[in-house]
mmCIF file of C-alpha atoms and ligand atoms in Angstrom:
data_model
loop_
_atom_site.group_PDB
_atom_site.id
_atom_site.type_symbol
_atom_site.label_atom_id
_atom_site.label_comp_id
_atom_site.label_asym_id
_atom_site.label_seq_id
_atom_site.Cartn_x
_atom_site.Cartn_y
_atom_site.Cartn_z
ATOM 1 C CA UNK O 920 -0.037 0.076 0.012
ATOM 2 C CA UNK O 921 1.445 3.371 -0.889
ATOM 3 C CA UNK O 922 1.632 5.930 1.794
ATOM 4 C CA UNK O 923 0.728 8.449 -0.970
ATOM 5 C CA UNK O 924 -2.643 6.814 -1.619
ATOM 6 C CA UNK O 925 -3.399 6.964 2.222
ATOM 7 C CA UNK O 926 -2.440 10.616 2.243
ATOM 8 C CA UNK O 927 -4.671 11.374 -0.764
ATOM 9 C CA UNK O 928 -7.609 9.491 0.859
ATOM 10 C CA UNK O 929 -9.707 12.019 2.850
ATOM 11 C CA UNK O 930 -9.833 11.000 6.460
ATOM 12 C CA UNK O 931 -11.586 11.465 9.675
ATOM 13 C CA UNK O 932 -9.632 11.661 12.985
ATOM 14 C CA UNK O 933 -11.734 10.742 15.945
ATOM 15 C CA UNK O 934 -9.205 10.061 18.704
ATOM 16 C CA UNK O 935 -6.438 12.732 19.202
ATOM 17 C CA UNK O 936 -5.244 14.075 22.598
ATOM 18 C CA UNK O 937 -4.215 17.807 22.085
ATOM 19 C CA UNK O 938 -0.992 17.623 24.114
ATOM 20 C CA UNK O 939 -0.014 14.280 22.704
ATOM 21 C CA UNK O 940 -0.569 15.398 19.082
ATOM 22 C CA UNK O 941 1.962 18.276 19.478
ATOM 23 C CA UNK O 942 4.514 18.059 16.706
ATOM 24 C CA UNK O 943 8.322 18.248 17.187
ATOM 25 C CA UNK O 944 8.258 21.621 15.397
ATOM 26 C CA UNK O 945 5.713 23.077 17.928
ATOM 27 C CA UNK O 946 7.591 21.548 20.884
ATOM 28 C CA UNK O 947 10.844 23.209 19.599
ATOM 29 C CA UNK O 948 9.148 26.495 19.060
ATOM 30 C CA UNK O 949 7.519 26.503 22.601
ATOM 31 C CA UNK O 950 10.242 24.788 24.682
ATOM 32 C CA UNK O 951 13.177 26.953 23.290
ATOM 33 C CA UNK O 952 11.090 30.019 24.291
ATOM 34 C CA UNK O 953 10.495 28.763 27.799
ATOM 35 C CA UNK O 954 13.523 26.625 28.747
ATOM 36 C CA UNK O 955 16.135 25.224 26.470
ATOM 37 C CA UNK O 956 17.033 22.493 29.081
ATOM 38 C CA UNK O 957 13.406 21.196 28.957
ATOM 39 C CA UNK O 958 13.817 20.999 25.229
ATOM 40 C CA UNK O 959 16.877 18.698 25.547
ATOM 41 C CA UNK O 960 14.714 16.261 27.554
ATOM 42 C CA UNK O 961 11.805 16.339 25.298
ATOM 43 C CA UNK O 962 13.982 15.945 22.231
ATOM 44 C CA UNK O 963 15.472 12.736 23.682
ATOM 45 C CA UNK O 964 11.881 11.556 24.430
ATOM 46 C CA UNK O 965 10.677 12.453 21.006
ATOM 47 C CA UNK O 966 13.326 10.339 19.046
ATOM 48 C CA UNK O 967 11.246 7.678 17.591
ATOM 49 C CA UNK O 968 10.923 4.595 19.699
ATOM 50 C CA UNK O 969 11.973 6.246 22.792
ATOM 51 C CA UNK O 970 8.524 6.305 24.246
ATOM 52 C CA UNK O 971 8.652 2.461 24.543
ATOM 53 C CA UNK O 972 6.239 1.791 27.300
ATOM 54 C CA UNK O 973 2.933 3.118 28.821
ATOM 55 C CA UNK O 974 4.996 4.399 31.710
ATOM 56 C CA UNK O 975 7.449 6.381 29.572
ATOM 57 C CA UNK O 976 4.525 7.921 27.626
ATOM 58 C CA UNK O 977 2.899 9.280 30.741
ATOM 59 C CA UNK O 978 6.196 10.698 31.732
ATOM 60 C CA UNK O 979 6.424 12.425 28.441
ATOM 61 C CA UNK O 980 2.875 13.977 29.092
ATOM 62 C CA UNK O 981 4.337 15.507 32.357
ATOM 63 C CA UNK O 982 7.128 17.134 30.253
ATOM 64 C CA UNK O 983 4.811 18.431 27.612
ATOM 65 C CA UNK O 984 2.479 19.827 30.216
ATOM 66 C CA UNK O 985 5.362 22.017 31.485
ATOM 67 C CA UNK O 986 5.500 23.759 28.212
ATOM 68 C CA UNK O 987 1.689 23.879 27.734
ATOM 69 C CA UNK O 988 0.973 25.715 30.964
ATOM 70 C CA UNK O 989 -0.302 28.951 29.526
ATOM 71 C CA UNK O 990 -3.091 29.870 27.252
ATOM 72 C CA UNK O 991 -0.767 31.174 24.566
ATOM 73 C CA UNK O 992 0.959 27.822 24.324
ATOM 74 C CA UNK O 993 -2.356 26.026 24.323
ATOM 75 C CA UNK O 994 -3.628 28.264 21.493
ATOM 76 C CA UNK O 995 -0.427 27.601 19.449
ATOM 77 C CA UNK O 996 -0.393 23.824 19.953
ATOM 78 C CA UNK O 997 -4.178 23.568 18.926
ATOM 79 C CA UNK O 998 -3.734 25.858 15.946
ATOM 80 C CA UNK O 999 -0.632 23.978 14.732
ATOM 81 C CA UNK O 1000 -2.173 20.632 15.463
ATOM 82 C CA UNK O 1001 -5.241 21.431 13.250
ATOM 83 C CA UNK O 1002 -3.004 22.738 10.404
ATOM 84 C CA UNK O 1003 -0.989 19.585 10.628
ATOM 85 C CA UNK O 1004 -4.015 17.247 10.470
ATOM 86 C CA UNK O 1005 -5.492 19.290 7.588
ATOM 87 C CA UNK O 1006 -2.132 18.927 5.745
ATOM 88 C CA UNK O 1007 -2.521 15.177 6.126
ATOM 89 C CA UNK O 1008 -5.839 15.441 4.360
ATOM 90 C CA UNK O 1009 -7.917 15.082 7.508
ATOM 91 C CA UNK O 1010 -11.340 16.630 6.754
ATOM 92 C CA UNK O 1011 -13.045 16.178 10.115
ATOM 93 C CA UNK O 1012 -11.150 16.137 13.440
ATOM 94 C CA UNK O 1013 -12.325 15.557 16.912
ATOM 95 C CA UNK O 1014 -9.728 16.940 19.358
ATOM 96 C CA UNK O 1015 -9.846 16.022 23.037
ATOM 97 C CA UNK O 1016 -8.036 17.685 25.941
ATOM 98 C CA UNK O 1017 -8.022 17.890 29.751
ATOM 99 C CA UNK O 1018 -8.623 21.454 30.943
ATOM 100 C CA UNK O 1019 -5.969 22.587 33.400
ATOM 101 C CA UNK O 1020 -5.710 25.349 35.957
ATOM 102 C CA UNK O 1021 -2.227 26.867 36.271
ATOM 103 C CA UNK O 1022 -2.401 29.716 38.789
ATOM 104 C CA UNK O 1023 1.152 30.851 38.164
ATOM 105 C CA UNK O 1024 0.343 31.754 34.610
ATOM 106 C CA UNK O 1025 -3.211 32.841 35.179
ATOM 107 C CA UNK O 1026 -4.543 29.948 33.119
ATOM 108 C CA UNK O 1027 -7.895 28.690 34.260
ATOM 109 C CA UNK O 1028 -10.038 25.695 32.974
ATOM 110 C CA UNK O 1029 -12.236 28.242 31.113
ATOM 111 C CA UNK O 1030 -9.379 30.149 29.531
ATOM 112 C CA UNK O 1031 -7.795 26.824 28.597
ATOM 113 C CA UNK O 1032 -10.974 25.785 26.728
ATOM 114 C CA UNK O 1033 -11.389 29.303 25.178
ATOM 115 C CA UNK O 1034 -7.856 29.158 23.856
ATOM 116 C CA UNK O 1035 -8.678 25.911 21.986
ATOM 117 C CA UNK O 1036 -11.969 27.292 20.735
ATOM 118 C CA UNK O 1037 -10.262 30.389 19.509
ATOM 119 C CA UNK O 1038 -7.644 28.258 17.542
ATOM 120 C CA UNK O 1039 -10.490 26.255 16.074
ATOM 121 C CA UNK O 1040 -12.419 29.500 15.053
ATOM 122 C CA UNK O 1041 -9.211 31.037 13.555
ATOM 123 C CA UNK O 1042 -8.538 27.937 11.421
ATOM 124 C CA UNK O 1043 -12.134 28.116 10.325
ATOM 125 C CA UNK O 1044 -11.761 31.785 9.366
ATOM 126 C CA UNK O 1045 -8.776 30.846 7.358
ATOM 127 C CA UNK O 1046 -11.072 28.523 5.326
ATOM 128 C CA UNK O 1047 -9.040 25.446 6.188
ATOM 129 C CA UNK O 1048 -10.852 22.613 4.673
ATOM 130 C CA UNK O 1049 -11.436 20.764 7.975
ATOM 131 C CA UNK O 1050 -14.265 20.546 10.432
ATOM 132 C CA UNK O 1051 -13.029 20.555 14.071
ATOM 133 C CA UNK O 1052 -14.987 19.484 17.143
ATOM 134 C CA UNK O 1053 -13.823 19.221 20.688
ATOM 135 C CA UNK O 1054 -14.296 16.902 23.631
ATOM 136 C CA UNK O 1055 -13.314 17.832 27.232
ATOM 137 C CA UNK O 1056 -11.369 15.099 28.836
ATOM 138 C CA UNK O 1057 -11.844 13.745 32.368
ATOM 139 C CA UNK O 1058 -8.566 12.154 33.771
ATOM 140 C CA UNK O 1059 -9.589 8.836 35.332
ATOM 141 C CA UNK O 1060 -7.592 9.790 38.405
ATOM 142 C CA UNK O 1061 -9.869 12.726 38.993
ATOM 143 C CA UNK O 1062 -12.449 12.600 41.753
ATOM 144 C CA UNK O 1063 -16.181 13.100 41.210
ATOM 145 C CA UNK O 1064 -16.064 16.856 41.858
ATOM 146 C CA UNK O 1065 -13.468 17.477 39.310
ATOM 147 C CA UNK O 1066 -15.244 15.283 36.808
ATOM 148 C CA UNK O 1067 -18.614 17.201 37.509
ATOM 149 C CA UNK O 1068 -16.882 20.407 36.973
ATOM 150 C CA UNK O 1069 -15.607 19.172 33.587
ATOM 151 C CA UNK O 1070 -19.153 17.989 32.589
ATOM 152 C CA UNK O 1071 -20.495 21.420 33.669
ATOM 153 C CA UNK O 1072 -17.890 23.057 31.516
ATOM 154 C CA UNK O 1073 -18.588 20.892 28.562
ATOM 155 C CA UNK O 1074 -22.270 21.648 28.831
ATOM 156 C CA UNK O 1075 -21.710 25.413 29.165
ATOM 157 C CA UNK O 1076 -19.153 25.588 26.299
ATOM 158 C CA UNK O 1077 -21.198 23.332 24.104
ATOM 159 C CA UNK O 1078 -23.765 26.130 24.159
ATOM 160 C CA UNK O 1079 -21.369 29.077 24.046
ATOM 161 C CA UNK O 1080 -19.476 27.472 21.065
ATOM 162 C CA UNK O 1081 -22.593 26.813 18.999
ATOM 163 C CA UNK O 1082 -21.852 22.999 18.995
ATOM 164 C CA UNK O 1083 -18.104 22.938 18.716
ATOM 165 C CA UNK O 1084 -17.803 21.252 22.048
ATOM 166 C CA UNK O 1085 -19.558 17.928 21.569
ATOM 167 C CA UNK O 1086 -18.839 15.731 24.479
ATOM 168 C CA UNK O 1087 -16.654 14.074 27.060
ATOM 169 C CA UNK O 1088 -13.578 11.860 26.892
ATOM 170 C CA UNK O 1089 -12.369 9.654 29.753
ATOM 171 C CA UNK O 1090 -8.661 9.094 29.594
ATOM 172 C CA UNK O 1091 -5.559 9.069 31.741
ATOM 173 C CA UNK O 1092 -3.112 6.334 32.751
ATOM 174 C CA UNK O 1093 -5.229 3.185 32.558
ATOM 175 C CA UNK O 1094 -3.211 1.504 35.367
ATOM 176 C CA UNK O 1095 -4.210 4.286 37.828
ATOM 177 C CA UNK O 1096 -7.609 5.087 39.413
ATOM 178 C CA UNK O 1097 -10.919 3.289 39.060
ATOM 179 C CA UNK O 1098 -13.428 4.482 36.372
ATOM 180 C CA UNK O 1099 -16.346 3.013 38.397
ATOM 181 C CA UNK O 1100 -16.347 5.823 40.727
ATOM 182 C CA UNK O 1101 -17.015 8.212 37.732
ATOM 183 C CA UNK O 1102 -19.830 6.137 36.339
ATOM 184 C CA UNK O 1103 -22.616 8.465 37.867
ATOM 185 C CA UNK O 1104 -21.180 11.645 36.467
ATOM 186 C CA UNK O 1105 -20.562 10.057 33.022
ATOM 187 C CA UNK O 1106 -24.237 8.817 32.957
ATOM 188 C CA UNK O 1107 -25.287 12.339 33.942
ATOM 189 C CA UNK O 1108 -23.163 13.800 31.086
ATOM 190 C CA UNK O 1109 -24.914 11.507 28.712
ATOM 191 C CA UNK O 1110 -28.350 12.525 30.081
ATOM 192 C CA UNK O 1111 -27.457 16.065 29.460
ATOM 193 C CA UNK O 1112 -26.898 15.457 25.800
ATOM 194 C CA UNK O 1113 -23.122 15.173 25.731
ATOM 195 C CA UNK O 1114 -21.507 12.414 23.615
ATOM 196 C CA UNK O 1115 -19.262 9.984 25.433
ATOM 197 C CA UNK O 1116 -15.912 8.675 23.981
ATOM 198 C CA UNK O 1117 -14.374 6.524 26.713
ATOM 199 C CA UNK O 1118 -11.111 4.851 26.960
ATOM 200 C CA UNK O 1119 -11.887 1.327 27.924
ATOM 201 C CA UNK O 1120 -9.949 -1.890 28.556
ATOM 202 C CA UNK O 1121 -6.635 -0.385 27.301
ATOM 203 C CA UNK O 1122 -5.247 -2.750 29.900
ATOM 204 C CA UNK O 1123 -7.122 -5.885 31.288
ATOM 205 C CA UNK O 1124 -9.898 -4.628 33.632
ATOM 206 C CA UNK O 1125 -13.070 -6.808 33.256
ATOM 207 C CA UNK O 1126 -15.065 -5.524 36.182
ATOM 208 C CA UNK O 1127 -14.410 -1.889 35.591
ATOM 209 C CA UNK O 1128 -15.150 -2.292 31.877
ATOM 210 C CA UNK O 1129 -18.410 -4.105 32.658
ATOM 211 C CA UNK O 1130 -19.520 -1.236 34.885
ATOM 212 C CA UNK O 1131 -18.517 1.492 32.527
ATOM 213 C CA UNK O 1132 -20.158 -0.351 29.461
ATOM 214 C CA UNK O 1133 -23.464 -0.180 31.285
ATOM 215 C CA UNK O 1134 -23.658 3.445 30.356
ATOM 216 C CA UNK O 1135 -23.394 2.513 26.686
ATOM 217 C CA UNK O 1136 -20.835 4.997 25.649
ATOM 218 C CA UNK O 1137 -21.133 6.365 22.102
ATOM 219 C CA UNK O 1138 -17.576 5.187 21.243
ATOM 220 C CA UNK O 1139 -14.785 3.319 22.849
ATOM 221 C CA UNK O 1140 -11.188 4.246 22.862
ATOM 222 C CA UNK O 1141 -8.828 1.337 22.244
ATOM 223 C CA UNK O 1142 -10.802 -1.601 23.679
ATOM 224 C CA UNK O 1143 -7.566 -3.601 23.579
ATOM 225 C CA UNK O 1144 -8.476 -5.984 26.331
ATOM 226 C CA UNK O 1145 -12.201 -6.721 25.584
ATOM 227 C CA UNK O 1146 -11.603 -10.142 24.077
ATOM 228 C CA UNK O 1147 -11.082 -13.101 26.425
ATOM 229 C CA UNK O 1148 -7.803 -13.931 24.724
ATOM 230 C CA UNK O 1149 -6.559 -10.385 25.695
ATOM 231 C CA UNK O 1150 -7.696 -10.565 29.446
ATOM 232 C CA UNK O 1151 -11.303 -9.502 28.699
ATOM 233 C CA UNK O 1152 -14.389 -11.735 28.580
ATOM 234 C CA UNK O 1153 -16.969 -12.963 26.014
ATOM 235 C CA UNK O 1154 -19.633 -10.906 27.850
ATOM 236 C CA UNK O 1155 -17.785 -7.692 27.097
ATOM 237 C CA UNK O 1156 -17.313 -8.604 23.433
ATOM 238 C CA UNK O 1157 -20.954 -9.455 23.241
ATOM 239 C CA UNK O 1158 -22.078 -6.205 24.617
ATOM 240 C CA UNK O 1159 -19.940 -4.211 22.297
ATOM 241 C CA UNK O 1160 -21.048 -6.224 19.195
ATOM 242 C CA UNK O 1161 -24.700 -6.103 20.244
ATOM 243 C CA UNK O 1162 -24.820 -2.429 20.640
ATOM 244 C CA UNK O 1163 -22.438 -1.778 17.727
ATOM 245 C CA UNK O 1164 -20.389 0.657 19.850
ATOM 246 C CA UNK O 1165 -17.739 1.946 17.441
ATOM 247 C CA UNK O 1166 -14.011 1.327 18.423
ATOM 248 C CA UNK O 1167 -11.220 4.046 18.061
ATOM 249 C CA UNK O 1168 -8.225 1.917 17.209
ATOM 250 C CA UNK O 1169 -4.752 3.301 17.512
ATOM 251 C CA UNK O 1170 -2.183 0.685 16.166
ATOM 252 C CA UNK O 1171 1.200 2.390 16.801
ATOM 253 C CA UNK O 1172 0.055 3.755 20.142
ATOM 254 C CA UNK O 1173 -0.832 0.218 21.321
ATOM 255 C CA UNK O 1174 2.401 -1.336 20.095
ATOM 256 C CA UNK O 1175 4.680 1.326 21.594
ATOM 257 C CA UNK O 1176 2.772 1.252 24.891
ATOM 258 C CA UNK O 1177 3.130 -2.485 24.670
ATOM 259 C CA UNK O 1178 -0.498 -3.239 25.330
ATOM 260 C CA UNK O 1179 -0.370 -5.208 22.161
ATOM 261 C CA UNK O 1180 2.737 -7.411 21.573
ATOM 262 C CA UNK O 1181 3.100 -6.963 17.941
ATOM 263 C CA UNK O 1182 1.066 -5.137 15.274
ATOM 264 C CA UNK O 1183 0.102 -8.596 13.695
ATOM 265 C CA UNK O 1184 -1.798 -9.308 16.860
ATOM 266 C CA UNK O 1185 -3.631 -6.028 16.856
ATOM 267 C CA UNK O 1186 -7.360 -6.484 17.714
ATOM 268 C CA UNK O 1187 -8.264 -4.360 14.664
ATOM 269 C CA UNK O 1188 -8.361 -7.684 12.774
ATOM 270 C CA UNK O 1189 -10.906 -9.303 15.101
ATOM 271 C CA UNK O 1190 -13.398 -6.441 14.974
ATOM 272 C CA UNK O 1191 -12.909 -5.453 11.333
ATOM 273 C CA UNK O 1192 -13.442 -9.089 10.222
ATOM 274 C CA UNK O 1193 -16.812 -8.997 11.960
ATOM 275 C CA UNK O 1194 -17.829 -5.826 10.039
ATOM 276 C CA UNK O 1195 -17.876 -3.884 13.447
ATOM 277 C CA UNK O 1196 -17.476 -0.169 13.176
ATOM 278 C CA UNK O 1197 -13.795 0.653 13.572
ATOM 279 C CA UNK O 1198 -12.091 4.047 13.205
ATOM 280 C CA UNK O 1199 -8.263 4.079 12.655
ATOM 281 C CA UNK O 1200 -6.877 6.898 14.833
ATOM 282 C CA UNK O 1201 -3.500 8.295 15.943
ATOM 283 C CA UNK O 1202 -4.068 8.767 19.730
ATOM 284 C CA UNK O 1203 -0.988 10.951 20.180
ATOM 285 C CA UNK O 1204 0.651 11.698 16.737
ATOM 286 C CA UNK O 1205 3.526 13.822 18.376
ATOM 287 C CA UNK O 1206 4.322 11.334 21.001
ATOM 288 C CA UNK O 1207 4.223 8.390 18.755
ATOM 289 C CA UNK O 1208 5.853 10.146 15.693
ATOM 290 C CA UNK O 1209 3.051 9.089 13.452
ATOM 291 C CA UNK O 1210 0.323 10.538 11.301
ATOM 292 C CA UNK O 1211 -3.285 9.292 10.467
ATOM 293 C CA UNK O 1212 -2.039 8.397 6.846
ATOM 294 C CA UNK O 1213 0.821 6.242 8.231
ATOM 295 C CA UNK O 1214 -1.711 4.557 10.576
ATOM 296 C CA UNK O 1215 -4.017 3.660 7.654
ATOM 297 C CA UNK O 1216 -0.899 2.464 5.691
ATOM 298 C CA UNK O 1217 0.262 0.281 8.654
ATOM 299 C CA UNK O 1218 -3.220 -1.189 8.916
ATOM 300 C CA UNK O 1219 -3.275 -1.912 5.162
ATOM 301 C CA UNK O 1220 0.216 -3.534 5.195
ATOM 302 C CA UNK O 1221 -0.423 -5.513 8.246
ATOM 303 C CA UNK O 1222 -3.809 -6.894 7.382
ATOM 304 C CA UNK O 1223 -3.647 -7.005 3.571
ATOM 305 C CA UNK O 1224 -6.150 -4.329 2.949
ATOM 306 C CA UNK O 1225 -6.721 -3.101 -0.627
ATOM 307 C CA UNK O 1226 -7.144 0.538 -1.727
ATOM 308 C CA UNK O 1227 -10.934 -0.015 -1.743
ATOM 309 C CA UNK O 1228 -10.858 -1.340 1.765
ATOM 310 C CA UNK O 1229 -8.885 1.673 2.937
ATOM 311 C CA UNK O 1230 -11.196 4.044 1.235
ATOM 312 C CA UNK O 1231 -14.311 2.205 2.787
ATOM 313 C CA UNK O 1232 -12.675 2.167 6.114
ATOM 314 C CA UNK O 1233 -12.222 5.931 6.055
ATOM 315 C CA UNK O 1234 -15.609 6.657 4.563
ATOM 316 C CA UNK O 1235 -17.444 4.578 7.249
ATOM 317 C CA UNK O 1236 -15.898 6.736 9.970
ATOM 318 C CA UNK O 1237 -18.202 9.471 8.862
ATOM 319 C CA UNK O 1238 -21.118 7.708 10.486
ATOM 320 C CA UNK O 1239 -19.208 7.644 13.806
ATOM 321 C CA UNK O 1240 -18.676 11.342 14.208
ATOM 322 C CA UNK O 1241 -20.213 13.433 16.944
ATOM 323 C CA UNK O 1242 -21.766 16.025 14.572
ATOM 324 C CA UNK O 1243 -25.063 16.769 13.075
ATOM 325 C CA UNK O 1244 -26.472 14.868 10.021
ATOM 326 C CA UNK O 1245 -25.787 17.884 7.641
ATOM 327 C CA UNK O 1246 -21.982 17.646 8.476
ATOM 328 C CA UNK O 1247 -22.156 13.992 7.688
ATOM 329 C CA UNK O 1248 -23.814 14.575 4.372
ATOM 330 C CA UNK O 1249 -21.189 17.218 3.395
ATOM 331 C CA UNK O 1250 -18.367 14.913 4.239
ATOM 332 C CA UNK O 1251 -19.846 12.033 2.323
ATOM 333 C CA UNK O 1252 -20.224 14.183 -0.775
ATOM 334 C CA UNK O 1253 -16.650 15.411 -0.345
ATOM 335 C CA UNK O 1254 -15.481 11.699 -0.213
ATOM 336 C CA UNK O 1255 -17.628 10.772 -3.197
ATOM 337 C CA UNK O 1256 -16.458 13.671 -5.424
ATOM 338 C CA UNK O 1257 -12.968 12.217 -5.472
ATOM 339 C CA UNK O 1258 -13.782 8.480 -5.061
ATOM 340 C CA UNK O 1259 -13.638 7.147 -8.573
ATOM 341 C CA UNK O 1260 -10.501 9.266 -9.539
ATOM 342 C CA UNK O 1261 -8.547 8.184 -6.522
ATOM 343 C CA UNK O 1262 -9.623 4.531 -6.682
ATOM 344 C CA UNK O 1263 -8.855 4.200 -10.544
ATOM 345 C CA UNK O 1264 -5.608 5.989 -10.721
ATOM 346 C CA UNK O 1265 -2.410 4.300 -9.970
HETATM 347 C C1 6MZ V 1536 -1.347 6.210 25.172
HETATM 348 N N1 6MZ V 1536 -2.777 5.956 25.521
HETATM 349 C C2 6MZ V 1536 -3.412 6.931 26.318
HETATM 350 N N2 6MZ V 1536 -4.194 6.328 27.335
HETATM 351 C C3 6MZ V 1536 -4.984 7.107 28.143
HETATM 352 N N3 6MZ V 1536 -4.841 8.464 28.173
HETATM 353 C C4 6MZ V 1536 -4.076 9.057 27.217
HETATM 354 C C5 6MZ V 1536 -3.349 8.282 26.431
HETATM 355 N N4 6MZ V 1536 -2.670 9.176 25.635
HETATM 356 C C6 6MZ V 1536 -3.015 10.327 26.045
HETATM 357 N N5 6MZ V 1536 -3.776 10.269 27.089
HETATM 358 C C7 6MZ V 1536 -4.375 11.380 27.934
HETATM 359 O O1 6MZ V 1536 -4.248 12.607 27.225
HETATM 360 C C8 6MZ V 1536 -3.441 13.549 27.953
HETATM 361 C C9 6MZ V 1536 -2.598 14.476 27.120
HETATM 362 O O2 6MZ V 1536 -3.441 15.329 26.399
HETATM 363 P P1 6MZ V 1536 -4.189 16.549 26.993
HETATM 364 O O3 6MZ V 1536 -3.343 17.169 28.046
HETATM 365 O O4 6MZ V 1536 -5.472 16.025 27.604
HETATM 366 O O5 6MZ V 1536 -4.415 17.495 25.789
HETATM 367 C C10 6MZ V 1536 -2.659 12.632 28.970
HETATM 368 O O6 6MZ V 1536 -2.232 13.378 30.096
HETATM 369 C C11 6MZ V 1536 -3.702 11.569 29.247
HETATM 370 O O7 6MZ V 1536 -4.593 11.972 30.239
HETATM 371 ZN ZN1 ZN V 1537 -6.191 7.999 23.911
#
């Protein structure tokens, strides 16, 4: 499969953490301004393959958060990330990010969110050919009061942004905390009309996953350990299949974090072969030195997908987006307008 074809294929990105998507160029720009020593540490981490384990990845987020501790940096990261996805021919992007308060820089959770919304609006004003939506993330180590504050902010900014904020993500180090404690607030978020894209079973956790699945989230991030062979259970698989809950699958992320032993064993194959809705995503394109086109190419090469398969995989993601029907129709016509040309030319 040519990377070029995957680049030319219009794409939907549904699982991208803002601070994990930051490119080397943006890191350099921000870190050099702030503290060149920090840049040295970050550069070492950013050399491909240095992430290596889930633990290392979460160490990298700590470093990145040191440079994204003010609204100006958050704006720059969001602005650059949107441009980078757009340059990779992503036509629809859902960014997710965990709002942070940093008293020393005067950043509040509200100004954090507003900086991202401003970047989205400015890219829109530039007529960049990409629709961007935004999910507020709850870190799974957060307690109920923080989670509730995030849901309140999501509801408020969904209204104020005219529908750019669409929902809630649950993320954070999967080996820390217990998502069961957050179930009541996640249920409430759904009741209030927010969409839920939840990291689930990134590592084995049958009971927790059972509890969270009862909410029937709108999409699942990773779902690596749902299957009994991966430390899950048949009951979990059956629930996800029965409700056709779409999966956001991030191949490179899982291999680097070692939650999947080798890309050949990636659970993409199991779900894809059953015709289950699967979206190929990057997770953290900066931290994992990847792009959405590279992820499609990797899936194609690993699982023997044809150009038509890749095209269909990308097209089917449109039905999984958290946007109104009109946006879906627009995207579908965009895909269809280049389909026969792209699929027939070599
Ligand atoms: C690798 N697999 C993963 N599993 C779980 N959570 C992840 C993640 N990758 C990223 N995050 C979550 O996203 C945050 C960084 O972006 P924001 O500061 O929110 O923009 C991380 O701190 C973590 O909470
Ligand atoms: Zn993620």
